Every structure is written in C-alpha cells, then in structure tokens.
mmCIF file of C-alpha atoms in Angstrom:
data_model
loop_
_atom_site.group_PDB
_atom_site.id
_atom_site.type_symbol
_atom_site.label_atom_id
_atom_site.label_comp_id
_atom_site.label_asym_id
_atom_site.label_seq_id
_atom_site.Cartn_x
_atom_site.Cartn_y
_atom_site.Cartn_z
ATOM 1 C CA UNK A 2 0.000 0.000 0.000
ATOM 2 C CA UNK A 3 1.797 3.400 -0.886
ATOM 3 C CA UNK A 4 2.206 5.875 2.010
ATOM 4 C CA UNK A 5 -0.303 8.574 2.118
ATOM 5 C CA UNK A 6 -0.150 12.114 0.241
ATOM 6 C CA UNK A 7 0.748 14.961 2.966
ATOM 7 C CA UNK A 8 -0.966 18.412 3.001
ATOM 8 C CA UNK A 9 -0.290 21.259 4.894
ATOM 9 C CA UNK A 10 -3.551 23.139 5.603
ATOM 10 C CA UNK A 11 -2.655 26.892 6.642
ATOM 11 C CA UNK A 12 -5.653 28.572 8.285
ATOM 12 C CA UNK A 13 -6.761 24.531 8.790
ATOM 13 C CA UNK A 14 -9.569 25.127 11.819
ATOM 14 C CA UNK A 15 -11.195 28.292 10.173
ATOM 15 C CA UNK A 16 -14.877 28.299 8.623
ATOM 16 C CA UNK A 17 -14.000 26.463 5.250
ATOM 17 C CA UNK A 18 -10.675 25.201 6.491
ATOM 18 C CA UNK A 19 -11.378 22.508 8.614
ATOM 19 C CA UNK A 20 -13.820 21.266 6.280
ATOM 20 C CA UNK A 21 -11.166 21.522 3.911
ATOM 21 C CA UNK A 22 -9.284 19.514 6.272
ATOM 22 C CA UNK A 23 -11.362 16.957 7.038
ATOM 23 C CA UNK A 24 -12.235 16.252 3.359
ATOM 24 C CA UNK A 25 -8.514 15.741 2.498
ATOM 25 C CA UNK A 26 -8.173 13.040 5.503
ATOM 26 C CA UNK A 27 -11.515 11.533 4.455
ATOM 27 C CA UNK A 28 -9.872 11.077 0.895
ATOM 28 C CA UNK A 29 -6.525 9.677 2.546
ATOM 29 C CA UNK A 30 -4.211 12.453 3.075
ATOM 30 C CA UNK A 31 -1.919 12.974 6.151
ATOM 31 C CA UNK A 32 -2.811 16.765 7.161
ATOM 32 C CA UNK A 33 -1.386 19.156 9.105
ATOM 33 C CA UNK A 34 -3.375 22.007 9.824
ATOM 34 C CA UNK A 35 -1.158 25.662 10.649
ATOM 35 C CA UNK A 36 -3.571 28.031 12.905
ATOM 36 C CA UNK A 37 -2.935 31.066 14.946
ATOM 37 C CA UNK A 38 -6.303 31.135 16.657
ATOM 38 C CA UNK A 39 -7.577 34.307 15.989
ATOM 39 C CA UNK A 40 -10.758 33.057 14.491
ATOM 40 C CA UNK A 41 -10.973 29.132 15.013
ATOM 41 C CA UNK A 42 -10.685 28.482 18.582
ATOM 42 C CA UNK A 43 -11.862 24.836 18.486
ATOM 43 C CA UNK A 44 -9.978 21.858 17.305
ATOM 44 C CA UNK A 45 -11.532 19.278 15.536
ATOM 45 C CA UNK A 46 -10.533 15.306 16.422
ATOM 46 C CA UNK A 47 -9.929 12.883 13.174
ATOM 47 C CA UNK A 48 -7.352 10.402 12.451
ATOM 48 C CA UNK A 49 -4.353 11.868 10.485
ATOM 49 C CA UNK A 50 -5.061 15.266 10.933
ATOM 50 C CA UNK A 51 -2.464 17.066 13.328
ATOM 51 C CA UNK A 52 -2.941 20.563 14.858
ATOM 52 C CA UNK A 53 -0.030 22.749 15.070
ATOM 53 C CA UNK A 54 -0.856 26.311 16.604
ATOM 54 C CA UNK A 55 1.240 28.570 14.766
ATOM 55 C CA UNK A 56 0.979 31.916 12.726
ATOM 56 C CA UNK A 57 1.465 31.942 8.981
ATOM 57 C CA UNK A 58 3.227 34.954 9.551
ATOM 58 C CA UNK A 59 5.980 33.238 11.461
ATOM 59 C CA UNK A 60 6.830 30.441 8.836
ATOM 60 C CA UNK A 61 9.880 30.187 10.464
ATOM 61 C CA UNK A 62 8.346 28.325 13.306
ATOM 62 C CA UNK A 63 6.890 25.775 11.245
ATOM 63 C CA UNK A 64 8.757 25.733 7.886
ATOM 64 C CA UNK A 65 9.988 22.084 8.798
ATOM 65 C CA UNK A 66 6.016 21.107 7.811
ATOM 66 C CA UNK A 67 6.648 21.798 4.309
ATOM 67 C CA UNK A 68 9.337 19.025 3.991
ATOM 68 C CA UNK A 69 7.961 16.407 1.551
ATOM 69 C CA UNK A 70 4.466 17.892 1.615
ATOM 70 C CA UNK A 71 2.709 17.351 -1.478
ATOM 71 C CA UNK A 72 0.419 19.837 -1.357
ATOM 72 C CA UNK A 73 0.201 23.115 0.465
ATOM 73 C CA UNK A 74 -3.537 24.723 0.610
ATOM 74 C CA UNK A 75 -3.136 28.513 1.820
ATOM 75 C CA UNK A 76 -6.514 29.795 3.377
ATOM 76 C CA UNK A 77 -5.436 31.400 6.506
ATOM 77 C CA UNK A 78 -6.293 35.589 6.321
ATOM 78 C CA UNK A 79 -7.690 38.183 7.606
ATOM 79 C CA UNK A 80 -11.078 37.463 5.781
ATOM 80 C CA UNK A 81 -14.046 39.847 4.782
ATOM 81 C CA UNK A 82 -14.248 44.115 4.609
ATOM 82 C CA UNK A 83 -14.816 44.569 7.837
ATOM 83 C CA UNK A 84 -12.700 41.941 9.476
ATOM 84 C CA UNK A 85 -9.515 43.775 7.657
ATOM 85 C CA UNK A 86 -11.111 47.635 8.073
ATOM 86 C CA UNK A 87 -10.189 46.693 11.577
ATOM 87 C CA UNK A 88 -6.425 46.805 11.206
ATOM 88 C CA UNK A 89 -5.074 47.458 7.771
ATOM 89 C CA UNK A 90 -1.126 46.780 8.945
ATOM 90 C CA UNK A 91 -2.524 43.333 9.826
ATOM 91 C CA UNK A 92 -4.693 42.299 6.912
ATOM 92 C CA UNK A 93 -1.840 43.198 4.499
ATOM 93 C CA UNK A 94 1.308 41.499 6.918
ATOM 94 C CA UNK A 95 -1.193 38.226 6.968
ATOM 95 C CA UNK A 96 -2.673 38.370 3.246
ATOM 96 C CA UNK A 97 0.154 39.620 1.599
ATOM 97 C CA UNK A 98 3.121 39.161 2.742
ATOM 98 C CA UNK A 99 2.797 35.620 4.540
ATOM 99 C CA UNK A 100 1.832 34.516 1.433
ATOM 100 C CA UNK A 101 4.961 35.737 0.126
ATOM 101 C CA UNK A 102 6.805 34.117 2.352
ATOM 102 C CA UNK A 103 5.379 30.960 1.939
ATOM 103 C CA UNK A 104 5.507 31.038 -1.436
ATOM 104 C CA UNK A 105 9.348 31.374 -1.033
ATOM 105 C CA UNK A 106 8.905 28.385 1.764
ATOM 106 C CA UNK A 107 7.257 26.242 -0.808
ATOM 107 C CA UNK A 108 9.897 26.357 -2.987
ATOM 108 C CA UNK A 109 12.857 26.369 -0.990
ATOM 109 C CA UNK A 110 11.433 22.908 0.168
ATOM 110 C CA UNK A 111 10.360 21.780 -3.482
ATOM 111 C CA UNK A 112 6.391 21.397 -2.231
ATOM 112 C CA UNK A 113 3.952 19.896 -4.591
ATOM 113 C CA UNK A 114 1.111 21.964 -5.470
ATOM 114 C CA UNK A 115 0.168 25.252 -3.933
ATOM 115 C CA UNK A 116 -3.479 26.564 -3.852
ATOM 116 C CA UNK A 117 -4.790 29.537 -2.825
ATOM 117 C CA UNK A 118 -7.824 30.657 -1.907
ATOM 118 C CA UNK A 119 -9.084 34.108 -3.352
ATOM 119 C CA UNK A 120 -12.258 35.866 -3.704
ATOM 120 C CA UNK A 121 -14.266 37.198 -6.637
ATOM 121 C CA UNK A 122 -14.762 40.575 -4.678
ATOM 122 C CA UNK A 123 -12.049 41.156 -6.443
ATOM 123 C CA UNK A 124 -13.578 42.025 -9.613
ATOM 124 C CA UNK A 125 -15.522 44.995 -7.401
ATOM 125 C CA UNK A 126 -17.935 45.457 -10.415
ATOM 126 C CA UNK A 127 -18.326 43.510 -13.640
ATOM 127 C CA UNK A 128 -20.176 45.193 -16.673
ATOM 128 C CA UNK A 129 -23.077 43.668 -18.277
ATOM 129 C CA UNK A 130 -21.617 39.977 -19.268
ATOM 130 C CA UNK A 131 -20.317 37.617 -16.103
ATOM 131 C CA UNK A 132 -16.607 38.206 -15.251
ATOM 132 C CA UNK A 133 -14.312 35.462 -16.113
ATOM 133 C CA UNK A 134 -10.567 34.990 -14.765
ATOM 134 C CA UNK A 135 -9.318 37.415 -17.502
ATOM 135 C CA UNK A 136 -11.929 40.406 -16.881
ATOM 136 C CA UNK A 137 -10.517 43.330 -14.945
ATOM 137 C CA UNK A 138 -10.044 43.584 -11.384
ATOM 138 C CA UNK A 139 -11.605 46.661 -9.777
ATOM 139 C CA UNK A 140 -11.232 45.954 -6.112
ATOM 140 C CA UNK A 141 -13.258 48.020 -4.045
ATOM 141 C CA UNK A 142 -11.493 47.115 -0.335
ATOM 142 C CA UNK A 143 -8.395 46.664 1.221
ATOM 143 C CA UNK A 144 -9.218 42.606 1.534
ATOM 144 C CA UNK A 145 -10.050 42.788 -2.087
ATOM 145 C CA UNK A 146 -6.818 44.390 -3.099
ATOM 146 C CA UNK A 147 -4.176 42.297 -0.245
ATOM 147 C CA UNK A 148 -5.882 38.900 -2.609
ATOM 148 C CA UNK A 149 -4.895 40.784 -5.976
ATOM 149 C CA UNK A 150 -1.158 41.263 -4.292
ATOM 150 C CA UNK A 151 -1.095 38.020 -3.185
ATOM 151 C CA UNK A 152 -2.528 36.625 -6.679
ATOM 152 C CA UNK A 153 -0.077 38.496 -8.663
ATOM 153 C CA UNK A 154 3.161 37.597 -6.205
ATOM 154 C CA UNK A 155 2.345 33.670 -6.414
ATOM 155 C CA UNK A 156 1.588 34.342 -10.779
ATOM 156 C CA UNK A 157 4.871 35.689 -10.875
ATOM 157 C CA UNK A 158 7.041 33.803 -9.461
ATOM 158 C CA UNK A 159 5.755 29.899 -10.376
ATOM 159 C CA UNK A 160 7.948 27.687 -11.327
ATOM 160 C CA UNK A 161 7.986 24.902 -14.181
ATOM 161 C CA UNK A 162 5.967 21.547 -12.574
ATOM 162 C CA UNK A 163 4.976 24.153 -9.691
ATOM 163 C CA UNK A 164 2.816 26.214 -10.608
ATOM 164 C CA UNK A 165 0.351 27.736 -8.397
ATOM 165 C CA UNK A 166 -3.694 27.504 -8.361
ATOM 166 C CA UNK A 167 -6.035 30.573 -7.238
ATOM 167 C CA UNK A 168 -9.758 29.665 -6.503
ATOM 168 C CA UNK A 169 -11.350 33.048 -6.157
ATOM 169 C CA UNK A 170 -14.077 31.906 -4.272
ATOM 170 C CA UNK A 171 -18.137 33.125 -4.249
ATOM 171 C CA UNK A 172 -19.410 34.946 -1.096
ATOM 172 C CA UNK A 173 -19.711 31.728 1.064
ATOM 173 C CA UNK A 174 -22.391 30.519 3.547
ATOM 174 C CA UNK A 175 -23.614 27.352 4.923
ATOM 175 C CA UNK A 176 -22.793 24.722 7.544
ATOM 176 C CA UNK A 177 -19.136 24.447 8.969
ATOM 177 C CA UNK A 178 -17.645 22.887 12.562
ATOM 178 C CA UNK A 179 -16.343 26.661 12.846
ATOM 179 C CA UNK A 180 -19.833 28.496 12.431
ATOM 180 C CA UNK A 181 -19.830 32.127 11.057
ATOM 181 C CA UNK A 182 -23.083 34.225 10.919
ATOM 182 C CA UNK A 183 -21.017 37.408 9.816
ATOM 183 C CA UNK A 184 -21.654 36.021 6.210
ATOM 184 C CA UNK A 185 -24.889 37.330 4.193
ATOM 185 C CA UNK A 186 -26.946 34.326 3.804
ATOM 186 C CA UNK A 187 -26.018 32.551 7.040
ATOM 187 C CA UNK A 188 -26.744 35.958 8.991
ATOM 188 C CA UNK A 189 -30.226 37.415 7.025
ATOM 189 C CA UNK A 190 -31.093 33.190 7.161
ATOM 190 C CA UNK A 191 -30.417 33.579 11.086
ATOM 191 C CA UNK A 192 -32.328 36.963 11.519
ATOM 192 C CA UNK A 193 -35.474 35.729 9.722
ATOM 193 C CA UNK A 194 -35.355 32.304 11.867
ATOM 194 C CA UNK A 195 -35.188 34.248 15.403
ATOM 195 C CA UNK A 196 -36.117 37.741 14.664
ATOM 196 C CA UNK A 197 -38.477 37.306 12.581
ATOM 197 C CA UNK A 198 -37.191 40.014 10.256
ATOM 198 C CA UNK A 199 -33.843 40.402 7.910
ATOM 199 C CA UNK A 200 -32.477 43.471 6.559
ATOM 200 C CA UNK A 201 -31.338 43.629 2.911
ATOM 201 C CA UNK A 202 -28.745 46.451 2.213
ATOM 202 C CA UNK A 203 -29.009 48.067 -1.212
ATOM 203 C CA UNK A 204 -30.484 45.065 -2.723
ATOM 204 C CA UNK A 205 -29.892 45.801 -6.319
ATOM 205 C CA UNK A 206 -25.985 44.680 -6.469
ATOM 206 C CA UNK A 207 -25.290 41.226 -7.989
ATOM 207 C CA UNK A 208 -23.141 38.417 -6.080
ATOM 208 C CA UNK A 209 -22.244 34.907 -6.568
ATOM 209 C CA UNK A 210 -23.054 32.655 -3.633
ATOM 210 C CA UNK A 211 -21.399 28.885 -2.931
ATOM 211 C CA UNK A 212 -22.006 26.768 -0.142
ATOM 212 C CA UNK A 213 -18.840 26.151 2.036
ATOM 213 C CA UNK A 214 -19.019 22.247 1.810
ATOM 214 C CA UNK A 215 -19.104 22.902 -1.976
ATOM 215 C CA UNK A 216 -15.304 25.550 -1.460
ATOM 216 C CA UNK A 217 -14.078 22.458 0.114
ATOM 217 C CA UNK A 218 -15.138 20.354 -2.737
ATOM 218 C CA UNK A 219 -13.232 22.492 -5.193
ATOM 219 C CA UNK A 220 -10.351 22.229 -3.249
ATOM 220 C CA UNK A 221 -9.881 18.850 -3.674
ATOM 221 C CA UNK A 222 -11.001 19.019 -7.355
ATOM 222 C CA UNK A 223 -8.211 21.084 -7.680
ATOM 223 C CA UNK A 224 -5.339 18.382 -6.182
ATOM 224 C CA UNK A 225 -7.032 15.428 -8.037
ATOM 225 C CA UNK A 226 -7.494 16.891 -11.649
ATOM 226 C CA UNK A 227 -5.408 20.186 -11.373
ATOM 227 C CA UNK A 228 -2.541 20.310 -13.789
ATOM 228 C CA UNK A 229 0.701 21.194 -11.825
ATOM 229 C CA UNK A 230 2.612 22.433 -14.632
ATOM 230 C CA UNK A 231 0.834 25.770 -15.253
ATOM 231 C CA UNK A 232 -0.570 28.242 -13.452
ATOM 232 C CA UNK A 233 -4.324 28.382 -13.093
ATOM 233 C CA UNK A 234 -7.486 30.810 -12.009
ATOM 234 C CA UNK A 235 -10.681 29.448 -11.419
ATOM 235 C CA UNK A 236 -13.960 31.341 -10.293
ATOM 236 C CA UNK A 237 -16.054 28.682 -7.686
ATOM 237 C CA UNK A 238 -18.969 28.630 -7.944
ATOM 238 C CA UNK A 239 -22.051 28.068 -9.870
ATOM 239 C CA UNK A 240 -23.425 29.879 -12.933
ATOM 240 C CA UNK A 241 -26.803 29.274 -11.114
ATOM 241 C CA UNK A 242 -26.317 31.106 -7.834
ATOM 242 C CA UNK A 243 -25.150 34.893 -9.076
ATOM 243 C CA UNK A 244 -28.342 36.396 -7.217
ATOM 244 C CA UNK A 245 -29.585 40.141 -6.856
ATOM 245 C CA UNK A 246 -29.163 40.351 -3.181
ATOM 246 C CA UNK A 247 -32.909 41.579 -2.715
ATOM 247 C CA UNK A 248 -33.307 37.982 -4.362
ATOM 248 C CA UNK A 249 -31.417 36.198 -1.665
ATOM 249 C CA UNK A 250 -33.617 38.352 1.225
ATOM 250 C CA UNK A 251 -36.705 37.466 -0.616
ATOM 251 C CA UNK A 252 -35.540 33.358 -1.050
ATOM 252 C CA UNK A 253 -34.275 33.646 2.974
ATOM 253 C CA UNK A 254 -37.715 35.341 4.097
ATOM 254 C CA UNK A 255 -39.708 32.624 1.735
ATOM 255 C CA UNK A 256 -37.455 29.542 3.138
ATOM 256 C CA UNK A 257 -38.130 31.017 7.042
ATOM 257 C CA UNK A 258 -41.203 29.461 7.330
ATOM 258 C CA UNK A 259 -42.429 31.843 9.403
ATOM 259 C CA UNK A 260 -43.107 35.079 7.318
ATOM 260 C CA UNK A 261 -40.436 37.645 8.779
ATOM 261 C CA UNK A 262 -40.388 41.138 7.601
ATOM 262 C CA UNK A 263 -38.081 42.098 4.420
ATOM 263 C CA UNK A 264 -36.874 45.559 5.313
ATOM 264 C CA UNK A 265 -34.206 47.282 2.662
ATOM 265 C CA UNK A 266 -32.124 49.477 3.624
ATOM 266 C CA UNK A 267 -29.780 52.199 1.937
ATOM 267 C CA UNK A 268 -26.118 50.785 1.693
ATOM 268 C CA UNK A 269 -22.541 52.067 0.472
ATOM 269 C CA UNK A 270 -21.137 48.612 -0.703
ATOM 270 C CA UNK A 271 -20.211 49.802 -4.491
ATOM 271 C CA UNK A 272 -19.211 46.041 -5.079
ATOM 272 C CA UNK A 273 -21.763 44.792 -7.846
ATOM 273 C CA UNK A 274 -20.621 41.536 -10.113
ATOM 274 C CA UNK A 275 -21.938 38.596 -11.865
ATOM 275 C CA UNK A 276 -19.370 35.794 -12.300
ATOM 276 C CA UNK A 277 -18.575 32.964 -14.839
ATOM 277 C CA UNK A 278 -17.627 29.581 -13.591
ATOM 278 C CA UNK A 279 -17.858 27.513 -16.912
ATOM 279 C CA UNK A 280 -13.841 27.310 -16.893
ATOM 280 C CA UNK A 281 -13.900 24.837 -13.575
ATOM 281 C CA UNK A 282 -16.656 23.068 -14.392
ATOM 282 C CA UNK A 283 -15.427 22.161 -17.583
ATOM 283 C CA UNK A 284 -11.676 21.519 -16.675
ATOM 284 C CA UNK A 285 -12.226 20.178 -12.902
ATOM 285 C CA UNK A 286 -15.671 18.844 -13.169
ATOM 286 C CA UNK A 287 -16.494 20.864 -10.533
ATOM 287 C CA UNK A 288 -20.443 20.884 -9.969
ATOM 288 C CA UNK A 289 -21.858 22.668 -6.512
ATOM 289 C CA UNK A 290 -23.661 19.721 -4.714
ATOM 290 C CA UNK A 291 -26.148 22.694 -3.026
ATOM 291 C CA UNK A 292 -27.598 25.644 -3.861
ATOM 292 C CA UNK A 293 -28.921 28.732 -2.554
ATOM 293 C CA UNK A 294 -32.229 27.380 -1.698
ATOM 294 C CA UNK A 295 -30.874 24.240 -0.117
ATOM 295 C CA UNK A 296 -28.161 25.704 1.640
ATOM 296 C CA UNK A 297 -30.580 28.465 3.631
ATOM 297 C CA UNK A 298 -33.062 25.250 4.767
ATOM 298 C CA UNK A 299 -30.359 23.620 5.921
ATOM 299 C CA UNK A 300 -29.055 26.533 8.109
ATOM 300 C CA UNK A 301 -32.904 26.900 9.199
ATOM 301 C CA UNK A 302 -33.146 23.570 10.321
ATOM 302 C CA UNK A 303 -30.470 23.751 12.023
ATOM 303 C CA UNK A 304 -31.261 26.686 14.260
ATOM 304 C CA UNK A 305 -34.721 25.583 14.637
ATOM 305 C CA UNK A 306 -32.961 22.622 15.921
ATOM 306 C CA UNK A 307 -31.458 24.228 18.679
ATOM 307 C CA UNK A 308 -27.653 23.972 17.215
ATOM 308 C CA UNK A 309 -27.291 27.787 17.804
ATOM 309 C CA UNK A 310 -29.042 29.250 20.277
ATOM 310 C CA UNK A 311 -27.052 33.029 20.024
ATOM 311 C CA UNK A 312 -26.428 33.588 16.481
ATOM 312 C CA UNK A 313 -25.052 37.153 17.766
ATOM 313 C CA UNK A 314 -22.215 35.683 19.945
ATOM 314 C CA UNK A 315 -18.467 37.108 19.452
ATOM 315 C CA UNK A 316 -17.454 33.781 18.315
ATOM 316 C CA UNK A 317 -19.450 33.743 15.341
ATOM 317 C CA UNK A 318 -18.001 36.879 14.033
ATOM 318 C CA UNK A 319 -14.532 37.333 11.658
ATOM 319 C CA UNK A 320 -14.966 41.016 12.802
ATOM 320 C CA UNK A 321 -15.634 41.016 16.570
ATOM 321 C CA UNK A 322 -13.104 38.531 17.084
ATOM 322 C CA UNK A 323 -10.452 40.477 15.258
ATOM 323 C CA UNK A 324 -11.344 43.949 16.646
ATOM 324 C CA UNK A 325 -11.245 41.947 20.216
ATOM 325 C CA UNK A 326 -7.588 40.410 19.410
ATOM 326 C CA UNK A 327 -6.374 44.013 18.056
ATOM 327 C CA UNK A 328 -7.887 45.916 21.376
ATOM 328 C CA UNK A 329 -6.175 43.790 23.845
ATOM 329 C CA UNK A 330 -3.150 43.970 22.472
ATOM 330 C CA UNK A 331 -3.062 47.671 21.615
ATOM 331 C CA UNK A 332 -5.149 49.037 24.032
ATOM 332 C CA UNK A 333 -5.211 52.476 23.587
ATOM 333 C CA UNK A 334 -5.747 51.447 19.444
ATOM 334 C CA UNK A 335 -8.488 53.258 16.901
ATOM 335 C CA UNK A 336 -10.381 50.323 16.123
ATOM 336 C CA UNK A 337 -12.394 51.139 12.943
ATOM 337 C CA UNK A 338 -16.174 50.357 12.721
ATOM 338 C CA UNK A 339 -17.187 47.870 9.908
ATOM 339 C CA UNK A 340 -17.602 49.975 5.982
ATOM 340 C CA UNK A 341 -19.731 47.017 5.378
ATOM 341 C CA UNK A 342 -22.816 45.210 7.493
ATOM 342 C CA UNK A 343 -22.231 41.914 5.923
ATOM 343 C CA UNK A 344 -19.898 40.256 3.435
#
C-alpha cells in the first residue's frame, strides 16, 4: 500500500478550512493544519489530521512542515471588509506578505502543489456579461486588493511543474464545525429564523453565492485533476447562484417558514458583479452539490434545531473577534467600525 499524500492546511480550523481539512483526511491524506487562533478556537478530532498552533506569519516556526508535503492549501487571512477595516497593517502582513513568504517556503522545500484561496470581490464590479478569470479587477477594499497582491506575487514567481492555483471563491455561507453568521446568507437566514425580520442592504448589487461544503469540494477538485505544470485561475462557484441580493432576502424570508419582515435598507457597498464559472466546471468537473435554496433550509433547520441558540455571539463573528484580538493587544488602538454590514 503506498504511504499517504501529505498536506499542509494553513488557516486549517477556520470556517471552510477545517472542512477543507477533514475532506482531504476523508480522501486519505496525512494533514497538518497551521492556525494562529484568531478566528478558530476549536480543534476538531480525526485520524491523520495534526494541529499545530502557529501563525502563517511566522513560517519560520513551522517551515519544517513543508518538507515532503505534497500539497500546500493557503486559506489562513484576515477574511471579509470589515474583518480587515479593523487593522489594515494586519490584513496586508497576513494576506500579503505571509503569502509571500510561503511562497518562497514552498519552494525552498520543493512542495507539490500550492493553492490559494481568493475571492471574486475582487472584480468589485463587472459590466453587463459575467466576469471570467481574464476580466478586470476593480477591487473596491483593502481585503479585495491584499488577494490581488497576493494573486499576482504567487503568478509571478511559479515555477515549471509548480505552478500555483487561485480559486477566487463566491461569497460563502452554509454549515461548517467553525460556524460564522457574519456572512450574508447565514446571517439574514439567522435573523429571519429568530427575529423574525432580515435586513437587505441596497439590494440591487449582484453576487455569486457557494455553499462552504461545496469551497471544500473544489479544493480537492483542484489536487485530483489540477494540472501542476501551469498556473491556473478558477472562479467557484455556480453559474446558477449569481443572485440580486434583494433575491437572496426574498428566497431567505420565503425559506423562514415563518413570514419575517423584508426591510431594505440604503447601503454604500459599491461592489456589484456577476461571475462565470464555466472554466472549472469544464476543466475540474467541478459541480456545486447545493444551492442557494438548499443551503438556507439547511441553516434553518439547524437553528430551529437548537444547534445555535445566540447567532449574535463574538465567536461567530470574523470582525468582533479580530477587533477583540487588536484591542487587547493595543489598548489604547483606533479600532475602525465595519464599511460594510455583511460580506
């Protein structure tokens, strides 16, 4: 029997990392997860997965990972607008230039593949057609624009048999062992549920949506039919699931079950884009196992199931926990407010 593939899982215990991580060990990968903390608190327990609490930032204290790793997947950030409004110094030292220095890592220790995950914010707005991976980028935020550093560092510097692979992912929601409701679906799905009323903001903007279980999925799509020896950029998500956000409120308020109130409200999120995600269906076979509709009912059943009884709790938030982190250690700090409500 040959010895299992190895992965190195940075940001391993975060909302779509350790579902990341468990999928890998599932499929028979040795993983070790790399995670500061900041946002993923919990461990999760499965054969061949290893925990090592570390900061991306420091490779230096875990660099001897990397050593016959055959696969490196880099999610760990500061993620969202308002998580990375909080502390600008930090979202750039942790999306920027950690991956930087990883990418130098990786190939000091001749790694197998390295994927990154990215984010179709940063297209900021497309024009009439869907934006594909060659459209402009227009990012509207400083987390948009640290993931079109990043994107450019890791296109520049590949290397022959190497070569990097960027998933700019949809705005996620769903399910995940490291719960966020600081995400637009899972938080307007969690105000209708309890509330009994969910707040739209703007409404007419466009966004793609993917469930989290389904960002994991293209992860591994990417390992298994991924071609190493040239760089790639895939959109994930589904063709399907670019919704008018006053479309999501009105799917969230229908899938309730109990009639909340649809309020709108005046926003100053400029981002507006469709997306096209032909190119990794039709190279990876990648096909979204949920949608929109399927994804909120779950998240409904689950709360009316008792699974979370304060959707408002610090832990569930990118944001609070990251303005938290930043205030104890800087006391005296300006901690900005959010630009953004949601993400």
């Amino acid at each position: 029997m040959s010895a299992p593939r190895k992965a190195v899982v940075t940001g391993g215990r975060g909302y779509l990392g350790s579902l990341v991580t468990r999928q890998l060990a599932e499929h028979g990968w040795s993983v070790h997860t790399v995670d500061n903390g900041l946002t993923s608190r919990q461990r999760i327990t499965q054969p061949n997965v290893w925990h090592v609490d570390a900061d991306v930032r420091d490779i230096g204290d875990w660099r001897g990972l990397l050593a016959g790793v055959d696969a490196v997947v880099h999610l760990a950030a500061v993620v969202g607008d308002p998580a990375c409004d909080v502390d600008h110094d930090l979202a750039w030292e942790t999306n920027y230039l950690a991956t930087v220095r990883l990418a130098e890592a990786c190939r000091a220790a001749e790694t197998g593949r390295l994927v990154m995950a990215s984010t179709c914010s940063t297209y900021g707005t497309s024009e009439e057609e869907p934006a594909g991976t060659g459209a402009p980028v227009r990012p509207r935020s400083v987390y948009a624009l640290t993931k079109v550093h990043a994107e450019h560092h890791l296109l520049s510097q590949w290397q022959p048999g190497r070569a990097p692979c960027i998933l700019r992912f949809a705005t996620l929601y769903g399910l995940s062992p490291r719960m966020r409701f600081d995400l637009a679906v899972n938080l307007m799905t969690a105000q209708a549920v309890k509330e009994g009323r969910l707040c739209v903001y703007g409404g007419a903007q466009w966004r793609p949506f993917l469930h989290v279980a389904d960002a994991s999925a293209a992860v591994l799509a990417s390992l298994v039919s991924g071609d190493p020896a040239l760089p790639s950029i895939y959109n994930c998500g589904s063709d399907a699931d670019n919704h008018r956000l006053i479309d999501v409120g009105r799917i969230i308020a229908r899938e309730a079950g109990n009639d909340p109130e649809l309020v709108v409200k005046p926003g100053n999120d400029e981002r507006d884009y469709r997306v096209d995600f032909a190119p990794i269906r039709a190279e990876l076979g990648f096909r979204p196992r949920y949608d929109l509709v399927s994804g909120v009912r779950e998240i409904v059943a689950a709360i009316r199931g008792g699974h979370f009884p304060d959707y408002s709790a610090p832990a569930y938030s990118d944001y609070r926990l990251v303005r938290d982190a930043v205030a104890a250690e800087v006391p005296n700090a300006t901690v900005r407010a959010p630009t953004t409500p949601v993400v």
